[in-house]
Coordinates of C-alpha atoms in Angstrom, one line a residue:
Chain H
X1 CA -74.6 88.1 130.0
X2 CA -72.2 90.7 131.4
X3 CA -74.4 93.8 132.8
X4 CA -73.2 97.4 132.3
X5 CA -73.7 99.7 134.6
X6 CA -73.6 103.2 132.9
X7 CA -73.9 106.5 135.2
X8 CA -77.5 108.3 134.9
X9 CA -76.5 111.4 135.3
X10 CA -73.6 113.9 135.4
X11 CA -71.3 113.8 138.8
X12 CA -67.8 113.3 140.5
X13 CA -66.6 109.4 141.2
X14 CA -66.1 110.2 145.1
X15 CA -65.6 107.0 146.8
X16 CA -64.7 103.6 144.8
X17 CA -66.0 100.9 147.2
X18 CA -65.1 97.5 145.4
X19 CA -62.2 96.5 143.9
X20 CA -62.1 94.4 140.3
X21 CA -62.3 91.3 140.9
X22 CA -65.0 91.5 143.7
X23 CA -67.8 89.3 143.7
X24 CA -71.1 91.1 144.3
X25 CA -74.8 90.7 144.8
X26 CA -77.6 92.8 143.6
X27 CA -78.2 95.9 146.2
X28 CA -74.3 95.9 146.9
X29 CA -73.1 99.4 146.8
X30 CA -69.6 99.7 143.6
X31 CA -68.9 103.5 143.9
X32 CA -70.0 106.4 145.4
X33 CA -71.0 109.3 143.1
X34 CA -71.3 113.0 144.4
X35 CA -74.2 115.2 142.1
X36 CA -76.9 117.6 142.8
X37 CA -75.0 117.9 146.3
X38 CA -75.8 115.0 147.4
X39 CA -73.7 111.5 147.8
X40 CA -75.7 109.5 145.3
X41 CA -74.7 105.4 145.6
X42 CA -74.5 102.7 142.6
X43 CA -75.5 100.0 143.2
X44 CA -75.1 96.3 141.5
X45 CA -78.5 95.5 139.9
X46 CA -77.3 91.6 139.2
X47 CA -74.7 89.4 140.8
X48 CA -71.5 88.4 139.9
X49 CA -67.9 89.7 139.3
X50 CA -67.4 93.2 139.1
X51 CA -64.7 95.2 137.1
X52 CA -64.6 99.1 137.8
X53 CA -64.1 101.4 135.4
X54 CA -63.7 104.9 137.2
X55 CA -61.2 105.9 139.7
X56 CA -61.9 108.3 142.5
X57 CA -62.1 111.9 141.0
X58 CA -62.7 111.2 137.6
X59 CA -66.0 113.2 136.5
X60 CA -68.8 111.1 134.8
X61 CA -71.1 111.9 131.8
X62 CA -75.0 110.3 131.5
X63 CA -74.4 107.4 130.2
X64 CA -70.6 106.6 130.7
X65 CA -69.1 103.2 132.0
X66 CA -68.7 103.2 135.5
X67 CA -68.6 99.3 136.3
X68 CA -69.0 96.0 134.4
X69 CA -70.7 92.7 136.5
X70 CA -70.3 89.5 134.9
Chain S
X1 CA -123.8 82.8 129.3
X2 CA -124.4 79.4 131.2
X3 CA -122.2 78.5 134.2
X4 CA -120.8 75.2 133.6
X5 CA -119.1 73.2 136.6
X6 CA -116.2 71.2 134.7
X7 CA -114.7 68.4 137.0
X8 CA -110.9 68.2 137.2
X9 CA -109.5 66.0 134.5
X10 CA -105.9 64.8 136.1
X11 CA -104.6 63.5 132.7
X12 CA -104.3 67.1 131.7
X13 CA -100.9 68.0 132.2
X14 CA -100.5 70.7 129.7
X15 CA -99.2 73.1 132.0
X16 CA -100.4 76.0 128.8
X17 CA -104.2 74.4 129.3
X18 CA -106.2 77.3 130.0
X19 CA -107.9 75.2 132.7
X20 CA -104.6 74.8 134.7
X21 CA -104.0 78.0 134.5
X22 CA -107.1 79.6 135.8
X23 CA -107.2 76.8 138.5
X24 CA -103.5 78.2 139.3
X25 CA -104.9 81.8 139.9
X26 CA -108.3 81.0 141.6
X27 CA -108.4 79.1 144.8
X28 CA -108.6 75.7 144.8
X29 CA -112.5 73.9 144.2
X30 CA -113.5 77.6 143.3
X31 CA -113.1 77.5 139.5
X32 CA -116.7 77.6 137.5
X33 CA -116.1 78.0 133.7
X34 CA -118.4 80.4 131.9
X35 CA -118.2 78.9 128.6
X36 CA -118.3 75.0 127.4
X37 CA -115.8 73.2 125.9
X38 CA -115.1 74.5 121.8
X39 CA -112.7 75.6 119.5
X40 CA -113.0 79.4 120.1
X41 CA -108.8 79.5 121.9
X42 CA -110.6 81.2 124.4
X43 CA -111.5 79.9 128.1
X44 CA -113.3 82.2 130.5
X45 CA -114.2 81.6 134.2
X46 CA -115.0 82.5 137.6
X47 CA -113.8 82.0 141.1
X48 CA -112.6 82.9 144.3
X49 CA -108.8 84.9 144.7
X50 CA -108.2 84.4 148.4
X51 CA -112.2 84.6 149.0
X52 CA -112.7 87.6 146.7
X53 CA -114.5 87.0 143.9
X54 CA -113.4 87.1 140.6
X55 CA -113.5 86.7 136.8
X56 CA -110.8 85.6 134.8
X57 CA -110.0 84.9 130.9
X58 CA -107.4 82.9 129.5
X59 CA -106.3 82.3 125.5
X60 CA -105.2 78.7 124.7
X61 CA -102.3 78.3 123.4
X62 CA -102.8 74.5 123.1
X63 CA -104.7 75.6 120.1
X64 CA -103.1 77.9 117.3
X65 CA -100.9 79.8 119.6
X66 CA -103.4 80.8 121.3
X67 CA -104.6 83.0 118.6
X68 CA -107.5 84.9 118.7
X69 CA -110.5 84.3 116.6
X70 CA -114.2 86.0 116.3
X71 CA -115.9 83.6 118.6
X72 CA -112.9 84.0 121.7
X73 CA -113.3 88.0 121.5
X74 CA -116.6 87.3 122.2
X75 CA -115.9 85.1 125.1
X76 CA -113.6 87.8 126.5
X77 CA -115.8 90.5 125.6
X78 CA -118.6 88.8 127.7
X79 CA -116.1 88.0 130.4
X80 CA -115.5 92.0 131.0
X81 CA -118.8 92.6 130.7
X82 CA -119.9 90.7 133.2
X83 CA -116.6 91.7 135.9
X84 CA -118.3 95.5 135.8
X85 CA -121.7 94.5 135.9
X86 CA -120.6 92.6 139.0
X87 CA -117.6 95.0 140.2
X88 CA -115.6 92.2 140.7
X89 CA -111.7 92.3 139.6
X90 CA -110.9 90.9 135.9
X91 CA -107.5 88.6 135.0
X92 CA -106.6 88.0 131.6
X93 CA -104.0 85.2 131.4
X94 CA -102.3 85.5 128.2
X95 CA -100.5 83.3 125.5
X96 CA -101.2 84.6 122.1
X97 CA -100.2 84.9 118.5
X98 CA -102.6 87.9 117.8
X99 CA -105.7 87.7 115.9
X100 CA -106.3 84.3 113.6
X101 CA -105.1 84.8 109.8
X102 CA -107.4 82.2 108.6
X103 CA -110.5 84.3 109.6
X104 CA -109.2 87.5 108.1
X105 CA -110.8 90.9 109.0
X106 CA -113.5 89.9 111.0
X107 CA -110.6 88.3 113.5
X108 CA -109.5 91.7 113.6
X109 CA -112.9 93.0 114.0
X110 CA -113.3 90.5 117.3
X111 CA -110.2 91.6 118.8
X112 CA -111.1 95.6 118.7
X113 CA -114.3 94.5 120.4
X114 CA -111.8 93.4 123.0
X115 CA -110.2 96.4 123.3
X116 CA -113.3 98.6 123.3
X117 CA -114.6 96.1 126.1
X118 CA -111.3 96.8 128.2
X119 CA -111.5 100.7 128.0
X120 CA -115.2 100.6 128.7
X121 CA -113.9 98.8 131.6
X122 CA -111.1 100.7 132.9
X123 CA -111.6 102.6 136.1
X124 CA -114.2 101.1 137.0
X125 CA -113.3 97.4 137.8
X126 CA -109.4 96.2 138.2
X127 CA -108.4 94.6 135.5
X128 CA -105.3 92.7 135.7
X129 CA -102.8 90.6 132.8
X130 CA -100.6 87.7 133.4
X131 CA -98.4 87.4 130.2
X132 CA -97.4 84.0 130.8
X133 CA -96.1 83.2 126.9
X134 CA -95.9 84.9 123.3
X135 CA -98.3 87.5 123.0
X136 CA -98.2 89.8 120.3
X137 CA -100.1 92.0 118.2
X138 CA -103.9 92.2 119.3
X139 CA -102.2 90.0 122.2
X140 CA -99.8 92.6 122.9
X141 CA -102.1 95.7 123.2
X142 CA -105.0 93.8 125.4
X143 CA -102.8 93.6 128.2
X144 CA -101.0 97.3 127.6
X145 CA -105.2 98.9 128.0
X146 CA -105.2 97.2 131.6
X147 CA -104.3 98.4 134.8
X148 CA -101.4 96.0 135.7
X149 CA -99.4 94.1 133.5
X150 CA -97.6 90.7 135.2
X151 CA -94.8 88.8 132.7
X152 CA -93.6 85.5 134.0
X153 CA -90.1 84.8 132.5
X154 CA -91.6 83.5 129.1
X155 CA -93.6 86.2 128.8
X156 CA -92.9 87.9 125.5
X157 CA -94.9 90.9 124.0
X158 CA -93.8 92.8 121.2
X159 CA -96.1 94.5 118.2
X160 CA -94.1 92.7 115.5
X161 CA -91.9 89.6 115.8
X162 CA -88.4 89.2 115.1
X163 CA -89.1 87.9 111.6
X164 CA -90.0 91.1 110.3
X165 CA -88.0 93.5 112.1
X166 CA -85.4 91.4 110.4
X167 CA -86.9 91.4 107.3
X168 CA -87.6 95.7 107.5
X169 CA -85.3 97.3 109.5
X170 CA -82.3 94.2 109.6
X171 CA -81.7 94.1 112.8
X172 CA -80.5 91.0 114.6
X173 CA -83.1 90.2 117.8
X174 CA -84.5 87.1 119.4
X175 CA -87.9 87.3 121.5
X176 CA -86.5 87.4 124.6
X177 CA -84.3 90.6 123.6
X178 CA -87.2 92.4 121.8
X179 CA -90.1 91.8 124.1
X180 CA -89.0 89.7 127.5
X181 CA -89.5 90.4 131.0
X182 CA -85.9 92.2 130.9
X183 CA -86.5 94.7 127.8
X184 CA -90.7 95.5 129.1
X185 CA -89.5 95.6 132.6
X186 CA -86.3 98.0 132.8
X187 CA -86.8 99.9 129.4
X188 CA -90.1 100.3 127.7
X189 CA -92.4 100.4 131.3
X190 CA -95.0 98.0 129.6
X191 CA -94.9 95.6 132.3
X192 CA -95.7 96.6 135.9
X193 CA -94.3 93.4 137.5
X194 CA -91.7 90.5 136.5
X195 CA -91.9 87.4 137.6
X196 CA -89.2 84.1 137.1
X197 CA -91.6 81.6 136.7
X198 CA -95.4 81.0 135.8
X199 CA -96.8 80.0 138.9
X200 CA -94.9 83.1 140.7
X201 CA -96.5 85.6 138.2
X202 CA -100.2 83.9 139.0
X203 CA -99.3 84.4 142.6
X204 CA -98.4 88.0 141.9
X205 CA -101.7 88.5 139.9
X206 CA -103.5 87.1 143.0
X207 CA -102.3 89.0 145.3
X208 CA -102.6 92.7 143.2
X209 CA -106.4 90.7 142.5
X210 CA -106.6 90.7 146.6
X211 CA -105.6 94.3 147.0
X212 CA -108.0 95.9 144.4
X213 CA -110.7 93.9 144.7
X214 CA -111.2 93.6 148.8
X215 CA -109.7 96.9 149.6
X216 CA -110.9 96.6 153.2
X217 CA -111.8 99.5 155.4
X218 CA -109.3 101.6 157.5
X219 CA -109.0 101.3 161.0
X220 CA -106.4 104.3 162.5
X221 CA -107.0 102.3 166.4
X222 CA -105.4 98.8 164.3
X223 CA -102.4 101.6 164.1
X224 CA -100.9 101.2 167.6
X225 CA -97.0 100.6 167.1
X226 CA -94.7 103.3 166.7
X227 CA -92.4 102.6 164.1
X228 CA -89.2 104.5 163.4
X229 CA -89.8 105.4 159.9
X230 CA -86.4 107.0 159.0
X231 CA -84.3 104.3 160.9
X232 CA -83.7 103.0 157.7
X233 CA -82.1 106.7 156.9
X234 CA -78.9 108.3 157.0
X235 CA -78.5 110.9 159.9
X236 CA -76.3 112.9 157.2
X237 CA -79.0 115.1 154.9
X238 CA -76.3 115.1 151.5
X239 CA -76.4 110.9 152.0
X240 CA -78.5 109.5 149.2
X241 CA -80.5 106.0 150.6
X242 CA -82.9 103.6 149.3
X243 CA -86.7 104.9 150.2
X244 CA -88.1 101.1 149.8
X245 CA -87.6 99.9 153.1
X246 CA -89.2 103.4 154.5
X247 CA -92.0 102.6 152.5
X248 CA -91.9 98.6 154.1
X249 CA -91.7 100.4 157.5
X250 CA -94.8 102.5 156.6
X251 CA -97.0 99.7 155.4
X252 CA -98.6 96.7 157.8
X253 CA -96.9 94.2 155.5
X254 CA -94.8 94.2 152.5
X255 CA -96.7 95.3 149.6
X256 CA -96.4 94.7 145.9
X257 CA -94.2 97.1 144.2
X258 CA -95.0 98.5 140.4
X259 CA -92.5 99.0 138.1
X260 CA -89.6 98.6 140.4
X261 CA -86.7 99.0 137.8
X262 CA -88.5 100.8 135.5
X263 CA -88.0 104.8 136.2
X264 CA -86.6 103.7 139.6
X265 CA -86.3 107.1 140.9
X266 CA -89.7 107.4 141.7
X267 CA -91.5 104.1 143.9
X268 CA -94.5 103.0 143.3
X269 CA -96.5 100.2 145.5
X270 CA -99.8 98.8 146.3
X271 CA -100.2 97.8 149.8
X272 CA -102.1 97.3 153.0
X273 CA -102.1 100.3 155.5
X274 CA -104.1 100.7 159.0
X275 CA -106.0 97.3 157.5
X276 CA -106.6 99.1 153.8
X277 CA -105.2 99.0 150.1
X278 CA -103.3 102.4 149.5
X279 CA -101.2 103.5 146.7
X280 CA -97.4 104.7 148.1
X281 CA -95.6 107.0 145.8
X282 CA -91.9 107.8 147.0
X283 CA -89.1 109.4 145.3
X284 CA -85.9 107.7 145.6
X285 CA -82.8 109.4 146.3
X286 CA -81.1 106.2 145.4
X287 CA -81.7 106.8 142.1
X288 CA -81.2 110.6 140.0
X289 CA -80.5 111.6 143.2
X290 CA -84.7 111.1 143.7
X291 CA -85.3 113.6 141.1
X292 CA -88.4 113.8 138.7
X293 CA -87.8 113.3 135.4
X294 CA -89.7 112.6 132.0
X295 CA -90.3 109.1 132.6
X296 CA -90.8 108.9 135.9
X297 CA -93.4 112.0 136.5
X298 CA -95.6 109.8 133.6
X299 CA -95.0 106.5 135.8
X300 CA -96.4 108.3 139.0
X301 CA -99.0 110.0 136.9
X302 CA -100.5 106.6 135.6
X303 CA -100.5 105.3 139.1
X304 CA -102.0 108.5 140.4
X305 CA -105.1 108.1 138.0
X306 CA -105.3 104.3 138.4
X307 CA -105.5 104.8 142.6
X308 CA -108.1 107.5 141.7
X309 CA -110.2 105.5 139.4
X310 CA -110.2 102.6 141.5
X311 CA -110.8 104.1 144.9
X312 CA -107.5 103.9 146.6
X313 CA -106.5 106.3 148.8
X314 CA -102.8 107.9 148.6
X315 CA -100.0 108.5 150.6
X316 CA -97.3 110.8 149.1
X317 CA -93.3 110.5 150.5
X318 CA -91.5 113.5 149.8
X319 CA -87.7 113.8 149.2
X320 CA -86.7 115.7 146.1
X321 CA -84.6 118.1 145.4
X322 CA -86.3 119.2 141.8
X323 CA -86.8 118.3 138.5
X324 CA -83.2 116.5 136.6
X325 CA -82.2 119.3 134.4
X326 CA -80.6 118.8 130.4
X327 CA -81.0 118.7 127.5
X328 CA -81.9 115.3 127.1
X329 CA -84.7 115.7 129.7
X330 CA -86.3 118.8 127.8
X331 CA -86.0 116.9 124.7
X332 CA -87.7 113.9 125.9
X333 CA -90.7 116.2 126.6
X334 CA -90.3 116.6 130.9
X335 CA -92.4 119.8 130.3
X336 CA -95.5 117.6 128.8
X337 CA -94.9 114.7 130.6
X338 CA -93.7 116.2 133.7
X339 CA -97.4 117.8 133.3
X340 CA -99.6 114.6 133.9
X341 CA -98.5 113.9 137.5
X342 CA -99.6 117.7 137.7
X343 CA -102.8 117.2 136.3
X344 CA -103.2 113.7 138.1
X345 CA -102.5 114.4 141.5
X346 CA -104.7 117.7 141.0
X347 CA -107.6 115.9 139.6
X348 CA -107.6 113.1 142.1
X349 CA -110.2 113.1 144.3
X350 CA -109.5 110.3 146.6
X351 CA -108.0 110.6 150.2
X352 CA -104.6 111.5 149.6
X353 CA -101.9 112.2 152.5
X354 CA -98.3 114.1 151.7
X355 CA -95.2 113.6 154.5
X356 CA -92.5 115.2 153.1
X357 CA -89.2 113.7 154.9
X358 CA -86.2 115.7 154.4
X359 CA -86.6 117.6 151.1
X360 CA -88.8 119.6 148.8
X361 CA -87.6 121.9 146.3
X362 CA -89.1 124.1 143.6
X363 CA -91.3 122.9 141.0
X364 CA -90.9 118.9 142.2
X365 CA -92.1 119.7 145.5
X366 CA -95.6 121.3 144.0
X367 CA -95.4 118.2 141.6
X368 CA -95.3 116.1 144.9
X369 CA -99.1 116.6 146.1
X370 CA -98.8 119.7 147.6
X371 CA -101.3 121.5 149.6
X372 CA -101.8 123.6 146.1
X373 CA -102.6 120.6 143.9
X374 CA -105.5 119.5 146.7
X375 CA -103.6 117.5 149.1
X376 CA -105.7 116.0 152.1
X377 CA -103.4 117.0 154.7
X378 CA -99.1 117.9 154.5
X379 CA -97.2 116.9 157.4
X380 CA -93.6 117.0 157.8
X381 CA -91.1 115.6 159.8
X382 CA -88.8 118.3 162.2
X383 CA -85.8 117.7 159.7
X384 CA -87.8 118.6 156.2
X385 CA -86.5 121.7 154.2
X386 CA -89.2 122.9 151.7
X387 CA -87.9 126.0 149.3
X388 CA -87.9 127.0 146.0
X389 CA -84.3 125.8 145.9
X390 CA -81.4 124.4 148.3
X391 CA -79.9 127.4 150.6
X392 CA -76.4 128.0 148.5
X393 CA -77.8 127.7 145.7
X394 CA -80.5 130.2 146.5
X395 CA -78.0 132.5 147.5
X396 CA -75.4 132.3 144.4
X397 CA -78.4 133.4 142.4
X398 CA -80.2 136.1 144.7
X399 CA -76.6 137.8 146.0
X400 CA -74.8 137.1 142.8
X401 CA -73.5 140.7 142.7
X402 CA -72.7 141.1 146.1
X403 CA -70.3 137.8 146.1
X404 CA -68.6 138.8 143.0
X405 CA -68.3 142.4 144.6
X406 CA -66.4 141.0 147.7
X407 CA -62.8 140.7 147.4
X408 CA -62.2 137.0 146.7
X409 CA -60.6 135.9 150.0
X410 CA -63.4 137.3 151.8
X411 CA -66.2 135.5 149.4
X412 CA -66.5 131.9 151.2
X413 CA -66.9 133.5 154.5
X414 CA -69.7 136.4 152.9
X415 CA -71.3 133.6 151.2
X416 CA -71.6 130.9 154.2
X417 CA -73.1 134.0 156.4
X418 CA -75.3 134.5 153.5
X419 CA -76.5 130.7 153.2
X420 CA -77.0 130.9 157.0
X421 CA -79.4 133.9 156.7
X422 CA -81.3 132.3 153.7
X423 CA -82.0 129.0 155.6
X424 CA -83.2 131.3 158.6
X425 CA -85.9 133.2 156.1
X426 CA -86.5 130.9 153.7
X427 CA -85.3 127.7 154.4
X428 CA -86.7 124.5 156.8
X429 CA -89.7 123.6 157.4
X430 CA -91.6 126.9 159.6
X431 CA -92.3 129.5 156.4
X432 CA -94.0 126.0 155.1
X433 CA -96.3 125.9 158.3
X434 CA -97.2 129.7 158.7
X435 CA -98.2 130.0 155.3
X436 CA -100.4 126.8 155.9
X437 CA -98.9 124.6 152.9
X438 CA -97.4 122.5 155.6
X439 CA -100.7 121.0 158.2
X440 CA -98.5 120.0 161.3
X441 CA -94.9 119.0 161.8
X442 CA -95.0 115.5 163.5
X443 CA -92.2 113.1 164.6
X444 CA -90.9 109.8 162.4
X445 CA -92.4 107.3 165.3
X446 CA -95.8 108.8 165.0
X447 CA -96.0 109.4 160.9
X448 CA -98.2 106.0 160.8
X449 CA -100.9 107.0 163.2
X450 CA -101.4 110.8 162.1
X451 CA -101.4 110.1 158.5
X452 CA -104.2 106.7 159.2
X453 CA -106.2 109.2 160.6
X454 CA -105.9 111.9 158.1
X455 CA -107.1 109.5 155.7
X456 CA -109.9 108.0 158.0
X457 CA -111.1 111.8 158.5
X458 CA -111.3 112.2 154.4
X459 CA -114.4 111.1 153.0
X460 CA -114.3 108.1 150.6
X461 CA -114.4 108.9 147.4
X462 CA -113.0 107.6 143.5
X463 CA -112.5 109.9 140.4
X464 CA -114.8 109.3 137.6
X465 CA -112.7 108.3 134.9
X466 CA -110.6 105.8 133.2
X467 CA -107.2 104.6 133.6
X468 CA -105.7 105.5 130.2
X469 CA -102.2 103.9 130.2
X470 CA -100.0 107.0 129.9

């Protein structure tokens, strides 16, 4: 079952750390998010392949796609 | 109730025999059934959890589903019963269709009984439920009224089955979807813990049995390493990092984590500390940045009042930088529920130690056991910041006027002058101490002593009150 993973809050894409295609593990960090002042990473909660959805700079809204693991 | 010994019968190999699976919980030889052999679907029994004693219930699915008639709700009832008159911990072990339709009402009757039994019960002994198939309806709401709730992968509780959400509302959804370990473990907060497999959710019910029930005394000279606890953070204050292995580092051994995905922003474990059980709550920066929200100021709140009721003292870890503002939050009710952990942590009147770590800000950090809400003792470690907001911020609302006054290419350098003053009034960790809502600032390698013997200084004590499953 492909997992979304959907920003929880508000905040700026500041650092994209894998690239699609990437094979993760649950725990491995996808992008870094800046919010509340603070640098905030997502992290894969399942393993498999990743896709990203964001680039670097793009601003985030609760609930929007930021990465798909399959 | 007559204590029968029942010898081991190896041609049972029904692993969803009630018998195998309370000899699965209980340590091996230890098992003494309460009640003979008959066709109530109900088996109850008593036994040792790693040399603590216990009682333990189990519905049997070999026989209707496990579903629940007059004479089993009595069985259970007694079982309960008997765990408080003997303050020992009880374990449900679940597989149920719900009460039995061919006895009608007075099925429904029995299971109520249940219910009633469970809340006379609750905060007084542990009780603890291993969901290890179906269970739904009356199946579904014993386990909710209990302390901890454990679902093994085929663990499925939902109020009404997929039949008649079909046949009402139309919507397409199997069991696993509608009440699995997934949807009760990430989304609804029903269960606590999620295991793969059967025998590892018995193992996890033993183990939560172990903590509650032999809660062991503590001993602040067993406390004589002095571990690092913020190795496992970034030296950069704006770098967001995962609490749990602080909270690993805190405790003498890794300790069983409660709703782990579940409102992650906020941790909350059962473990051992200085040789006793405590209850860690730690906000997460991983997660919402670590800030409170709806859901997880009601998941900290239930712990709270469980800990209390039980006896288990508390230690609070402190980074948050407030409350998550929107809409969505206000909607969702943060003001009510955001108002439990308030009234828990302010009613609790067991031993309860706050370290705040790097971060406390407006009204999360009084939400966070502060010194107003009765804390036992606050320390802090030499980094911590507590303020009613972060420094800039601060400053864009007090000197709003006096920044949009200054010519623009002058602002930045007014404002980080201004920020610089703020953090010298208001900001770090000193105002906290001379005020007296801070007890001592003490280093990261010595956090495990001072706070073992903060709460060996407290006298014991346990609120007098249920653990209503907020």
């Amino acid at each position: 079952m492909a997992e979304e993973i959907r920003a929880e809050m508000v905040a700026n894409v500041w650092k994209v750390v894998v690239s699609d295609g990437d094979t993760v593990e649950d725990g491995d960090t996808l992008v870094i998010l800046e919010s509340m002042k603070m640098e905030i990473p997502v992290v894969a909660e399942a393993d498999g392949v990743v896709t990203v959805k964001v680039h670097e700079g793009d601003v985030v809204q609760e609930g929007d796609l930021i990465a798909i693991i399959e | 109730m007559t204590i029968t010994s029942t010898p081991l019968d190896e041609s049972t190999v029904d692993f969803r025999d009630p018998l195998v699976r309370l000899r699965t919980l209980f340590d091996k030889g230890t098992v003494k059934t309460l009640t003979g052999k008959d066709d109530s679907g109900v088996l109850t029994a008593r036994g040792l959890i790693d040399g603590t004693p216990a009682i333990a219930y189990a519905t049997d699915a070999t026989k209707m589903g496990g579903a629940m008639g007059v004479e089993g709700c009595q069985h259970i009832v007694d079982a309960i019963d008997a765990a408080v008159r003997e303050r020992v911990p009880v374990v449900g072990v679940w597989h149920s269709g719900g009460a039995r339709l061919a006895e009608g009402v007075v099925a429904l009757d029995g299971v109520g009984q249940v219910f009633a039994a469970m809340v006379r019960a609750s905060g007084r002994v542990p009780q603890i439920s291993v969901v290890l198939g179906p269970a739904a309806g009356g199946g579904a709401y014993g386990p909710a009224l209990t302390d901890i709730v454990i679902m093994s992968g085929a663990g499925r509780i939902f109020v009404t089955g997929p039949e008649v959400v079909r046949s009402v509302t139309g919507e397409q959804v199997d069991m696993e979807r509608l009440g699995g370990p997934e949807p009760h473990g990430r989304r609804s907060g029903v269960a606590h813990i999620t295991t793969k497999d059967e025998s590892s959710a018995l193992e996890e019910a033993r183990k939560v049995a172990k903590l509650l029930g032999a809660q062991g005394r503590i001993s602040p000279a067993d406390v004589a390493d002095d571990r690092d606890l913020s190795a496992s953070m970034p030296p950069e204050a704006t770098r967001a990092y995962d609490v749990k292995p602080v909270v690993k580092a805190l405790l003498d051994e890794p300790g069983v984590e409660l709703h782990a995905k579940w409102s992650p922003n906020i941790v909350t474990t059962l473990g051992r500390f200085a040789g006793r059980t405590v209850g860690v709550i730690a906000n997460n920066p991983l997660r919402l940045g670590g800030c409170l929200d709806a859901s997880s100021a009601e998941k900290a709140a239930r712990f709270v009042r469980m800990c209390d009721s039980l006896g288990v003292p508390l230690i609070v870890l402190v980074d948050v930088p407030g409350y998550l503002p929107g809409l969505g939050q206000e909607w969702e009710g943060v003001v009510r529920r955001g108002a439990k952990l308030l009234h828990a942590f302010a009613e609790a009147v067991v031993p309860r130690v706050t370290l705040v770590t790097r971060k406390a800000y407006g009204g999360a950090y009084i939400a966070m056991n502060s010194r107003s809400l009765g804390a036992t003792a606050v320390f802090a470690w030499p980094s911590a910041e507590i303020a009613v907001m972060g420094a800039s911020a601060a400053v864009n609302v007090l000197h709003r006027k006096k920044l949009a006054a200054c010519p623009p290419e002058e602002r930045e350098t007014l404002r980080a002058k201004l920020v610089e003053q703020q953090l010298a009034e208001a900001g770090g960790v000193n105002r906290a101490l001379e005020i007296g809502v801070v007890d001592d600032i003490i280093k990261p390698a010595e956090t495990r002593k001072r706070i073992a013997g903060a709460l060996s200084d407290a006298p014991a004590a346990r609120g007098a009150h249920g653990n209503i499953p907020l």
